[in-house]
XYZ file of C-alpha atoms in Angstrom:
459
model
C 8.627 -15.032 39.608
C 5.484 -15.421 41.822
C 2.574 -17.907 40.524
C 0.181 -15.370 40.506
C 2.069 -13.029 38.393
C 2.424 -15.978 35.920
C -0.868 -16.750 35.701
C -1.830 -12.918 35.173
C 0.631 -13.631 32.005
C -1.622 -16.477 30.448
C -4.209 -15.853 28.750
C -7.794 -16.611 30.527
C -11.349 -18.008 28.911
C -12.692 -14.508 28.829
C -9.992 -12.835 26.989
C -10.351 -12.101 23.559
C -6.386 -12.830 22.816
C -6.732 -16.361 24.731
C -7.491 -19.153 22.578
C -10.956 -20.777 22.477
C -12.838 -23.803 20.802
C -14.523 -21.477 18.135
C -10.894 -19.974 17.300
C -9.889 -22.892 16.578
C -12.335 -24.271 13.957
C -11.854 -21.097 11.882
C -7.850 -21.613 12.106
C -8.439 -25.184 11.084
C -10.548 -23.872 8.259
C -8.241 -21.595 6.921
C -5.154 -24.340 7.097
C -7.281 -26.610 5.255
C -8.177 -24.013 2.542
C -4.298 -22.987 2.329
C -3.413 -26.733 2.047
C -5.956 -27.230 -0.986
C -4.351 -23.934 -2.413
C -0.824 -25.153 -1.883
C -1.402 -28.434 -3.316
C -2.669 -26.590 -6.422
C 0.435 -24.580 -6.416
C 2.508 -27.781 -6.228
C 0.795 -29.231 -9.292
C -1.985 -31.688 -7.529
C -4.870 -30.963 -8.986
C -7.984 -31.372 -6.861
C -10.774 -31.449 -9.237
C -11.979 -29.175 -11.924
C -14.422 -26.587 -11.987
C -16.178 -24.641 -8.657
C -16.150 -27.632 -6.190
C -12.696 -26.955 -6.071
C -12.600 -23.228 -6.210
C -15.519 -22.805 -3.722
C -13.946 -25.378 -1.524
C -10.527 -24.049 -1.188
C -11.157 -20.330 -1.413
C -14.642 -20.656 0.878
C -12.354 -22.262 3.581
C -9.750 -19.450 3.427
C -12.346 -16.811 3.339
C -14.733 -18.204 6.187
C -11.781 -19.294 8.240
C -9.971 -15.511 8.243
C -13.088 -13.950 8.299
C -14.417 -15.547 11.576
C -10.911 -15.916 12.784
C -11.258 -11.901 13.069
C -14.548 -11.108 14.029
C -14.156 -13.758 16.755
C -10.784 -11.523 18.269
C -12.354 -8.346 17.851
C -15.966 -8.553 18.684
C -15.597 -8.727 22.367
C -13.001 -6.036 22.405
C -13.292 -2.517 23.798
C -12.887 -0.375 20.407
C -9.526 0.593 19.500
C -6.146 -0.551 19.180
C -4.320 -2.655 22.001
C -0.716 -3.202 22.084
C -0.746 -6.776 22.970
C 2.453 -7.448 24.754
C 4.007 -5.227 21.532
C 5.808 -2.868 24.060
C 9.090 -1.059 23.604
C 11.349 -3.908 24.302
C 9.983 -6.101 21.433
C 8.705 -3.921 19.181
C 10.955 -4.607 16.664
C 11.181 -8.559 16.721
C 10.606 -10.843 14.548
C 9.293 -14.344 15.499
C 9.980 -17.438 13.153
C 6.322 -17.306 11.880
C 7.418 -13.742 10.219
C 10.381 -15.416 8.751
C 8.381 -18.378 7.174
C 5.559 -15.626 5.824
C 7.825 -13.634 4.256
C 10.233 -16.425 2.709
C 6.845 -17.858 0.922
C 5.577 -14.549 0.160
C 9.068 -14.115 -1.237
C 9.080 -17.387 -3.476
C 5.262 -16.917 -4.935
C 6.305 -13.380 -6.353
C 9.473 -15.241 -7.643
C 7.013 -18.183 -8.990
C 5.093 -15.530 -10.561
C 7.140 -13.254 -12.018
C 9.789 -15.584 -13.122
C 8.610 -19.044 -13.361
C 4.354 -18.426 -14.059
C 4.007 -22.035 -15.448
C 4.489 -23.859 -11.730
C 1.924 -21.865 -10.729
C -0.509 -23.875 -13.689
C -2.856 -25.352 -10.876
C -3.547 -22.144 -9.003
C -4.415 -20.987 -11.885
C -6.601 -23.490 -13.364
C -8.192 -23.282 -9.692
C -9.228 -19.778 -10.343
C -10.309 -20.529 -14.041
C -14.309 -20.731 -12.798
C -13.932 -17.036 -11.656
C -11.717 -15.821 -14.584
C -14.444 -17.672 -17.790
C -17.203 -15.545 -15.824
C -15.532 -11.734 -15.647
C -12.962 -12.413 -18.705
C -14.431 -15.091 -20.739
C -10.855 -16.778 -20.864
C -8.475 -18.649 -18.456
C -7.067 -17.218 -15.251
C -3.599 -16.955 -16.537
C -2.446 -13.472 -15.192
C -5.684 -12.639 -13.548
C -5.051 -14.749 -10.619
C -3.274 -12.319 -9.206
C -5.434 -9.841 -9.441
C -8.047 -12.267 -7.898
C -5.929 -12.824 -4.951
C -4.740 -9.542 -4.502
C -8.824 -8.296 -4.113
C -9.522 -10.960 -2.407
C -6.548 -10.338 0.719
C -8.046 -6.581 0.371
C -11.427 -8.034 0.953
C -10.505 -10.120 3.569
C -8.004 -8.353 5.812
C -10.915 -5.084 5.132
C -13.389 -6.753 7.521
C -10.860 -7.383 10.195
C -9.913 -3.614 9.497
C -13.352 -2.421 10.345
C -13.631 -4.612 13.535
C -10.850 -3.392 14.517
C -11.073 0.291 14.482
C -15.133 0.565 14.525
C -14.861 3.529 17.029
C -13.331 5.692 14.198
C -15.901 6.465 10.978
C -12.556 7.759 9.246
C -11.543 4.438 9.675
C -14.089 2.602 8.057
C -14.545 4.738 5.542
C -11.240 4.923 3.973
C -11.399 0.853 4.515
C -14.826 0.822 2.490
C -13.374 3.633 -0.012
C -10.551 1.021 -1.068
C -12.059 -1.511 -0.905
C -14.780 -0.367 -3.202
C -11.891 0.904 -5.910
C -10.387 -2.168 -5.626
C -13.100 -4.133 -6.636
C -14.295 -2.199 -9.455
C -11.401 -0.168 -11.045
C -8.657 -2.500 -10.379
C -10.406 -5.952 -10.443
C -14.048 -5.827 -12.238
C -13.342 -3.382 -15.042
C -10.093 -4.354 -16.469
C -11.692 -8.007 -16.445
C -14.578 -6.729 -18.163
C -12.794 -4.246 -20.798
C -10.918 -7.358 -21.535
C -13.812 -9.816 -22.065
C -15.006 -7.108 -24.337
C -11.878 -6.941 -26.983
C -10.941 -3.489 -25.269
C -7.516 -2.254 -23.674
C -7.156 -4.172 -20.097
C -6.330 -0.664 -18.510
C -6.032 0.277 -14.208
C -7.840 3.401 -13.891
C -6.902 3.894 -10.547
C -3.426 3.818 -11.475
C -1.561 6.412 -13.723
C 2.075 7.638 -14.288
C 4.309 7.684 -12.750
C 2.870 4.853 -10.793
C 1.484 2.973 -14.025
C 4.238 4.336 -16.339
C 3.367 3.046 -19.278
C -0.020 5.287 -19.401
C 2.325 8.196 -20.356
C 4.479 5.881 -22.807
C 4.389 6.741 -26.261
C 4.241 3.383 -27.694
C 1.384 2.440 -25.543
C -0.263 5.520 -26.365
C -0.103 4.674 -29.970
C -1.310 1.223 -29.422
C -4.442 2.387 -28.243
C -4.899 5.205 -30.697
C -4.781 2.806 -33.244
C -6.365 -0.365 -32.168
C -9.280 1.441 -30.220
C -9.357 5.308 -31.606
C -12.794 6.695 -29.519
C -10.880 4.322 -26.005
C -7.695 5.204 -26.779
C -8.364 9.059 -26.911
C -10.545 9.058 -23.486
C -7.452 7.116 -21.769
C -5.375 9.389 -22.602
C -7.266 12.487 -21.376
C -7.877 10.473 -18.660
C -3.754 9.869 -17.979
C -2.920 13.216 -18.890
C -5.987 14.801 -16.792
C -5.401 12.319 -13.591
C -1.788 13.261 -13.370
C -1.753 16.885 -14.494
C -4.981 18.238 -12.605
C -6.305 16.351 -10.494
C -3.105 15.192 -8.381
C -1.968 19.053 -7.567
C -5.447 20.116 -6.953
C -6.548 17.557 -4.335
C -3.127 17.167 -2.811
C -3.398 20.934 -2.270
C -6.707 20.468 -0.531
C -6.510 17.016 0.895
C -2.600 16.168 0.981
C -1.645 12.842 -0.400
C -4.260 10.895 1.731
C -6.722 10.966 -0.975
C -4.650 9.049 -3.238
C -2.616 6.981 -0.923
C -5.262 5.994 1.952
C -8.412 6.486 0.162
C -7.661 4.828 -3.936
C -4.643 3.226 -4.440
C -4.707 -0.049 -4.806
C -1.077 -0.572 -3.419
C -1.987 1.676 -0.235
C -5.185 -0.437 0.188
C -3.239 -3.777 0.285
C -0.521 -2.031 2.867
C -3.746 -0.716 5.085
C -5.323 -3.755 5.283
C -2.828 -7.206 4.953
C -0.024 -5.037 6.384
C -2.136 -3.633 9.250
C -0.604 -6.212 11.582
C 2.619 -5.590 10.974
C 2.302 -1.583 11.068
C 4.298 -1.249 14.319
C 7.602 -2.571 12.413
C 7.951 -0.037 10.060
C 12.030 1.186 11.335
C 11.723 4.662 12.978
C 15.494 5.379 13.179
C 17.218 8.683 11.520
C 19.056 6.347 9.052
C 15.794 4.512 7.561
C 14.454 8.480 7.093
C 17.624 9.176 5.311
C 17.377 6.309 2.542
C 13.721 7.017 2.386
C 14.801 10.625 1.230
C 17.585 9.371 -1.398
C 15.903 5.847 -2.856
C 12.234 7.427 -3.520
C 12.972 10.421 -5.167
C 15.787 8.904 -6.998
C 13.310 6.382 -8.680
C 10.977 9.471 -9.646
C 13.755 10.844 -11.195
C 14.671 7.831 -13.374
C 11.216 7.726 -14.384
C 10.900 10.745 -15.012
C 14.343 11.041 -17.420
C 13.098 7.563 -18.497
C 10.017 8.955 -19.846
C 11.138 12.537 -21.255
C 13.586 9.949 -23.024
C 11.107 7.864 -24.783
C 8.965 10.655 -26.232
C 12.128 12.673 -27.548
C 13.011 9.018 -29.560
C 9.463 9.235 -30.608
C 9.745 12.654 -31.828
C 12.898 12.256 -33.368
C 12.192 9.147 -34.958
C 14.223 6.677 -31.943
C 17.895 8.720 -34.109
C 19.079 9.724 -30.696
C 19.489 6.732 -27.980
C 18.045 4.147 -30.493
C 17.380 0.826 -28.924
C 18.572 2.632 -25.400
C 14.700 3.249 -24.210
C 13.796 -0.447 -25.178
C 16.154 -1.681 -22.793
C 15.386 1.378 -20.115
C 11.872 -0.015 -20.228
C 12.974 -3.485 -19.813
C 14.788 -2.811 -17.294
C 12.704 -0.267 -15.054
C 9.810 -3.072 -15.420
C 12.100 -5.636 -13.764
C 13.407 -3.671 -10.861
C 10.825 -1.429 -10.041
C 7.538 -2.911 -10.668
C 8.277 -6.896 -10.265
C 11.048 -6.758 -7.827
C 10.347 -3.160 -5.827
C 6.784 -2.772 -5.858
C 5.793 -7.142 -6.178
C 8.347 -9.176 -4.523
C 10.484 -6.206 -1.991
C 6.909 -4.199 -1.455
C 4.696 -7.102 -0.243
C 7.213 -9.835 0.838
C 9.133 -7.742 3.516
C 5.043 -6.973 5.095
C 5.964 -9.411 8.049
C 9.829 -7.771 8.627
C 9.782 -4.144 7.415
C 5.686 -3.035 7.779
C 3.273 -3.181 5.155
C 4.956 0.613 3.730
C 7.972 -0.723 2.448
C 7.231 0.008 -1.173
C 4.723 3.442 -0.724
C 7.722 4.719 1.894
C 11.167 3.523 -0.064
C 10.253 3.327 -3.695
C 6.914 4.447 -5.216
C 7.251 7.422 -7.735
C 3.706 8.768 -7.101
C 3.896 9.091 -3.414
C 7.400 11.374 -4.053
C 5.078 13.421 -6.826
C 2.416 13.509 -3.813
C 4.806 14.272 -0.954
C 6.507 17.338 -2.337
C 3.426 18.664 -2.858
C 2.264 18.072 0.509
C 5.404 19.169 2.325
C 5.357 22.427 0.555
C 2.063 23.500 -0.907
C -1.366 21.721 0.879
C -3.509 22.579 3.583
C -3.439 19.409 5.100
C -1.672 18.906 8.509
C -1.713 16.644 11.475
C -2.223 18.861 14.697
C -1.389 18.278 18.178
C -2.390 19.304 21.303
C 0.512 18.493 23.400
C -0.814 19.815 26.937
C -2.646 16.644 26.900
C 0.074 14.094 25.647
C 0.738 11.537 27.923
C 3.760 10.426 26.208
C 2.431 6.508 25.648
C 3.983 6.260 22.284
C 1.388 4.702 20.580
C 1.306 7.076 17.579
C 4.901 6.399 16.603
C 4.706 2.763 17.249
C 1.956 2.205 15.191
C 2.932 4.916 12.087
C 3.535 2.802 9.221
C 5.938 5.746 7.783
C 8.252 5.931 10.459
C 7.737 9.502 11.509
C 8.421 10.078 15.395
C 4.711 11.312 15.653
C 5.355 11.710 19.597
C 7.999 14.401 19.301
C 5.690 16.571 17.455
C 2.980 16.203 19.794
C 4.963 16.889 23.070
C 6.418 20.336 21.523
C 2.588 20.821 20.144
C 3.628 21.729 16.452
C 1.763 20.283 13.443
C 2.848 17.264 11.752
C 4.112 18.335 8.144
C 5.954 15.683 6.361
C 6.170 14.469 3.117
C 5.806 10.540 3.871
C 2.585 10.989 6.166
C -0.255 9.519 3.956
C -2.616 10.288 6.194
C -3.753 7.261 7.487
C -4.891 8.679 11.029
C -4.083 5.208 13.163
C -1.944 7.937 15.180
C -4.816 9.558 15.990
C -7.298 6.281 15.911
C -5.007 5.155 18.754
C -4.348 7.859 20.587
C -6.554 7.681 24.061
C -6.304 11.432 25.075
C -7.588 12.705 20.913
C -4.198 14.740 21.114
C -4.170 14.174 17.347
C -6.350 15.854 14.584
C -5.924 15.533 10.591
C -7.215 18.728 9.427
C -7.137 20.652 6.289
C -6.676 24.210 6.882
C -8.001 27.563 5.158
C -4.320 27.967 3.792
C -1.022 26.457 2.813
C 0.781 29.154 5.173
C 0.261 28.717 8.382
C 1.408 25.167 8.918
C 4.695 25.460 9.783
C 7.565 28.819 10.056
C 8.491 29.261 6.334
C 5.226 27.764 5.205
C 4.500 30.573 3.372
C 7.622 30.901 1.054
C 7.682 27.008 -0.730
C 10.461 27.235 -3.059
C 12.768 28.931 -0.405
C 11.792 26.225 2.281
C 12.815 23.507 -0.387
C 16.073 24.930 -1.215
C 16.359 25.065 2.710
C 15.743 21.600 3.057
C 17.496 20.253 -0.204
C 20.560 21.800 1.929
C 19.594 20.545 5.439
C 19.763 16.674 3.101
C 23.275 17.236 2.174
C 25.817 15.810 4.809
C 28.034 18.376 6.541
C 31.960 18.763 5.286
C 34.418 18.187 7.580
């Protein structure tokens, strides 16, 4: 290979990929932040109080923080592939492998072993006496959950400040994030009232529908327990059809959810490995809707015991909760949904597994307005879109035969069309359901159509 040609592949002083001197004090003050936080984890304590708090999560949070402004500032807006072309798209270096094995053994740590994690906690105790009036315990999680969302946010609006649909579904969850899912349940609990997620409900936060939690609050907070309950029944039974109809499932899974706004923002890097091959869309079809269906059953169960006094299945729910708490939320949505960010895209869980984006799909595939339109005389086949789709879908394909994208796993994100450089891609919500696609118009006999087009041929 020439010299020249090699030196084209370095990267220079003036670009924003290379490495510079003011790169690397933020990297060095993010390591030293993540060593202070892993020798809490380890069980050396530092110190007590907010010298050690400030010190190790300042250094984390000024050290990310700069690290991305620093990249992106200097950039022309909009996405850049970055060497991530065709060829190696879809591998994984060794620092994926190390990321995911520790992301892998905190959730482990965490759900199955929370008393190693003692000194992280105590570490976030300053934080937790202020909002909860009580240790960290379980609420430093939450803390560092809000604080990756906070974090990774900023990079996300560097990043795509060309698009204002961008930014504001980046401020939208950030904003929910910080007061439904992190300030309020703090607060309700520093109060003596029912720690409750109000931007989560069944059958994403199952329990909200469960009839023993249901009675719990009735009876330990009558005037709280009543108002969550119209607020579960109301969130789930009204509002979910109506705006899907209108908006499709974007306005729950880009724009609120607290696992979508985790996925958009620490699993924006890794958005290009999401698997795009027929046999990845085929489990997607069987695993989600299969745990929607449990839950479903699963719940239907527990309120027949509760009617009939638990003389049917007896003990048979108690150990179907159990269970569907362990596989589903701590190993499917925890330790499978965020650990597999760096291998798998930051979708893994919304895409495979969560119960509410199957509710939210089937309604969108069959009965919204919303649709991704193309304009395929002006596709220039780059492939951007599906590289960068988080869900998999072969956005491309669409776009060259110019027919609207209708699919149940498209949350509406719009990095397909934040990255496309010829605006060949619009998300649009149309004056009707029926016009989207041929059959559009008749729902239940398209979904018998495609229930059979699932089934694998005989032989």
């Amino acid at each position: 290979m020439r010299s020249d040609t090699l030196k084209n592949l370095r990267p220079s002083r003036n670009d924003p990929q290379g490495w510079n001197i003011t790169r690397g004090i933020f990297a060095a003050m993010t390591f030293a932040g993540l060593g202070l936080w892993f020798s809490a984890a380890i069980g050396h304590r530092i110190s007590d109080g907010w010298m050690a708090f400030l010190s190790c999560y300042g250094l984390i949070t000024m050290g990310a923080v700069g690290w991305s402004i620093n990249i992106y500032r200097r950039t022309t807006p909009g996405i850049k592939n970055h060497g991530n072309t065709q060829q190696n798209i879809q591998n994984r270096g060794i620092s994926a492998w190390i990321l995911f094995v520790l992301l892998a053994v905190f959730y482990a740590f965490y759900y199955w072993h929370p008393n190693a994690l003692s000194g992280v906690k105590s570490l976030t105790d300053p934080i937790a006496d202020i909002l909860r009036g009580s240790n960290a315990d379980w609420f430093v999680y939450s803390y560092l959950y809000t604080l990756m969302v906070l974090i990774m946010a900023i990079r996300m609006l560097y990043r795509y400040r060309h698009s204002a649909y961008q930014k504001l579904r980046t401020l939208s969850v950030v904003l929910i994030q910080l007061t439904l899912a992190f300030w309020l349940p703090a607060w309700l609990a520093k109060t003596d009232r029912p720690e409750v997620y109000l931007s989560y409900f069944w059958p994403l936060a199952p329990e909200s529908l469960f009839p023993a939690n249901i009675s719990g609050q009735l009876e330990r907070h009558p005037a709280w327990g009543i108002g969550l309950v119209g607020w579960a029944l109301t969130a789930i039974f009204i509002a979910t059809p109506v705006l899907t109809y209108f908006f499709g499932k974007r306005w729950y899974c880009s724009w609120v959810c607290g696992c979508g706004g985790l996925a958009e923002t620490l699993g924006d890097p890794f958005r290009h490995l999401s698997s795009k091959k027929p046999t990845a869309w085929k489990f997607e079809r069987y695993s989600i809707h299969s745990v929607l269906i449990v839950i479903t059953l699963g719940t239907l169960l527990l309120w027949l015991n509760q009617l009939m006094h638990f003389e049917i299945f007896g003990v048979l729910s108690i150990y179907f909760v159990k269970a569907y708490k362990f596989l589903v939320v701590s190993v499917l949505a925890g330790a499978v949904g965020v650990a597999f960010y760096p291998l798998m895209g930051g979708r893994v869980w919304c895409r495979f597994f969560c119960p509410m984006a199957a509710i939210l799909g089937l309604i969108q595939r069959f009965y919204s307005r919303f649709r991704i339109t193309t304009n395929g005389g002006q596709c220039m086949s780059c492939g951007n879109c599906s590289t960068y789709c988080e869900m998999g879908i072969d956005v491309r394909s669409y776009a060259q035969r110019q027919a609207n994208i209708v699919r149940a796993s498209c949350v509406g994100c719009g990095i397909c069309s934040a990255v496309c450089p010829r605006g060949v891609l619009n998300l649009e919500n149309g004056r009707t359901h029926k016009d989207r696609f041929e059959g559009a118009d008749r729902p239940w006999q398209e979904f018998r159509r495609s229930l059979r087009a699932g089934k694998p041929k005989r032989r």
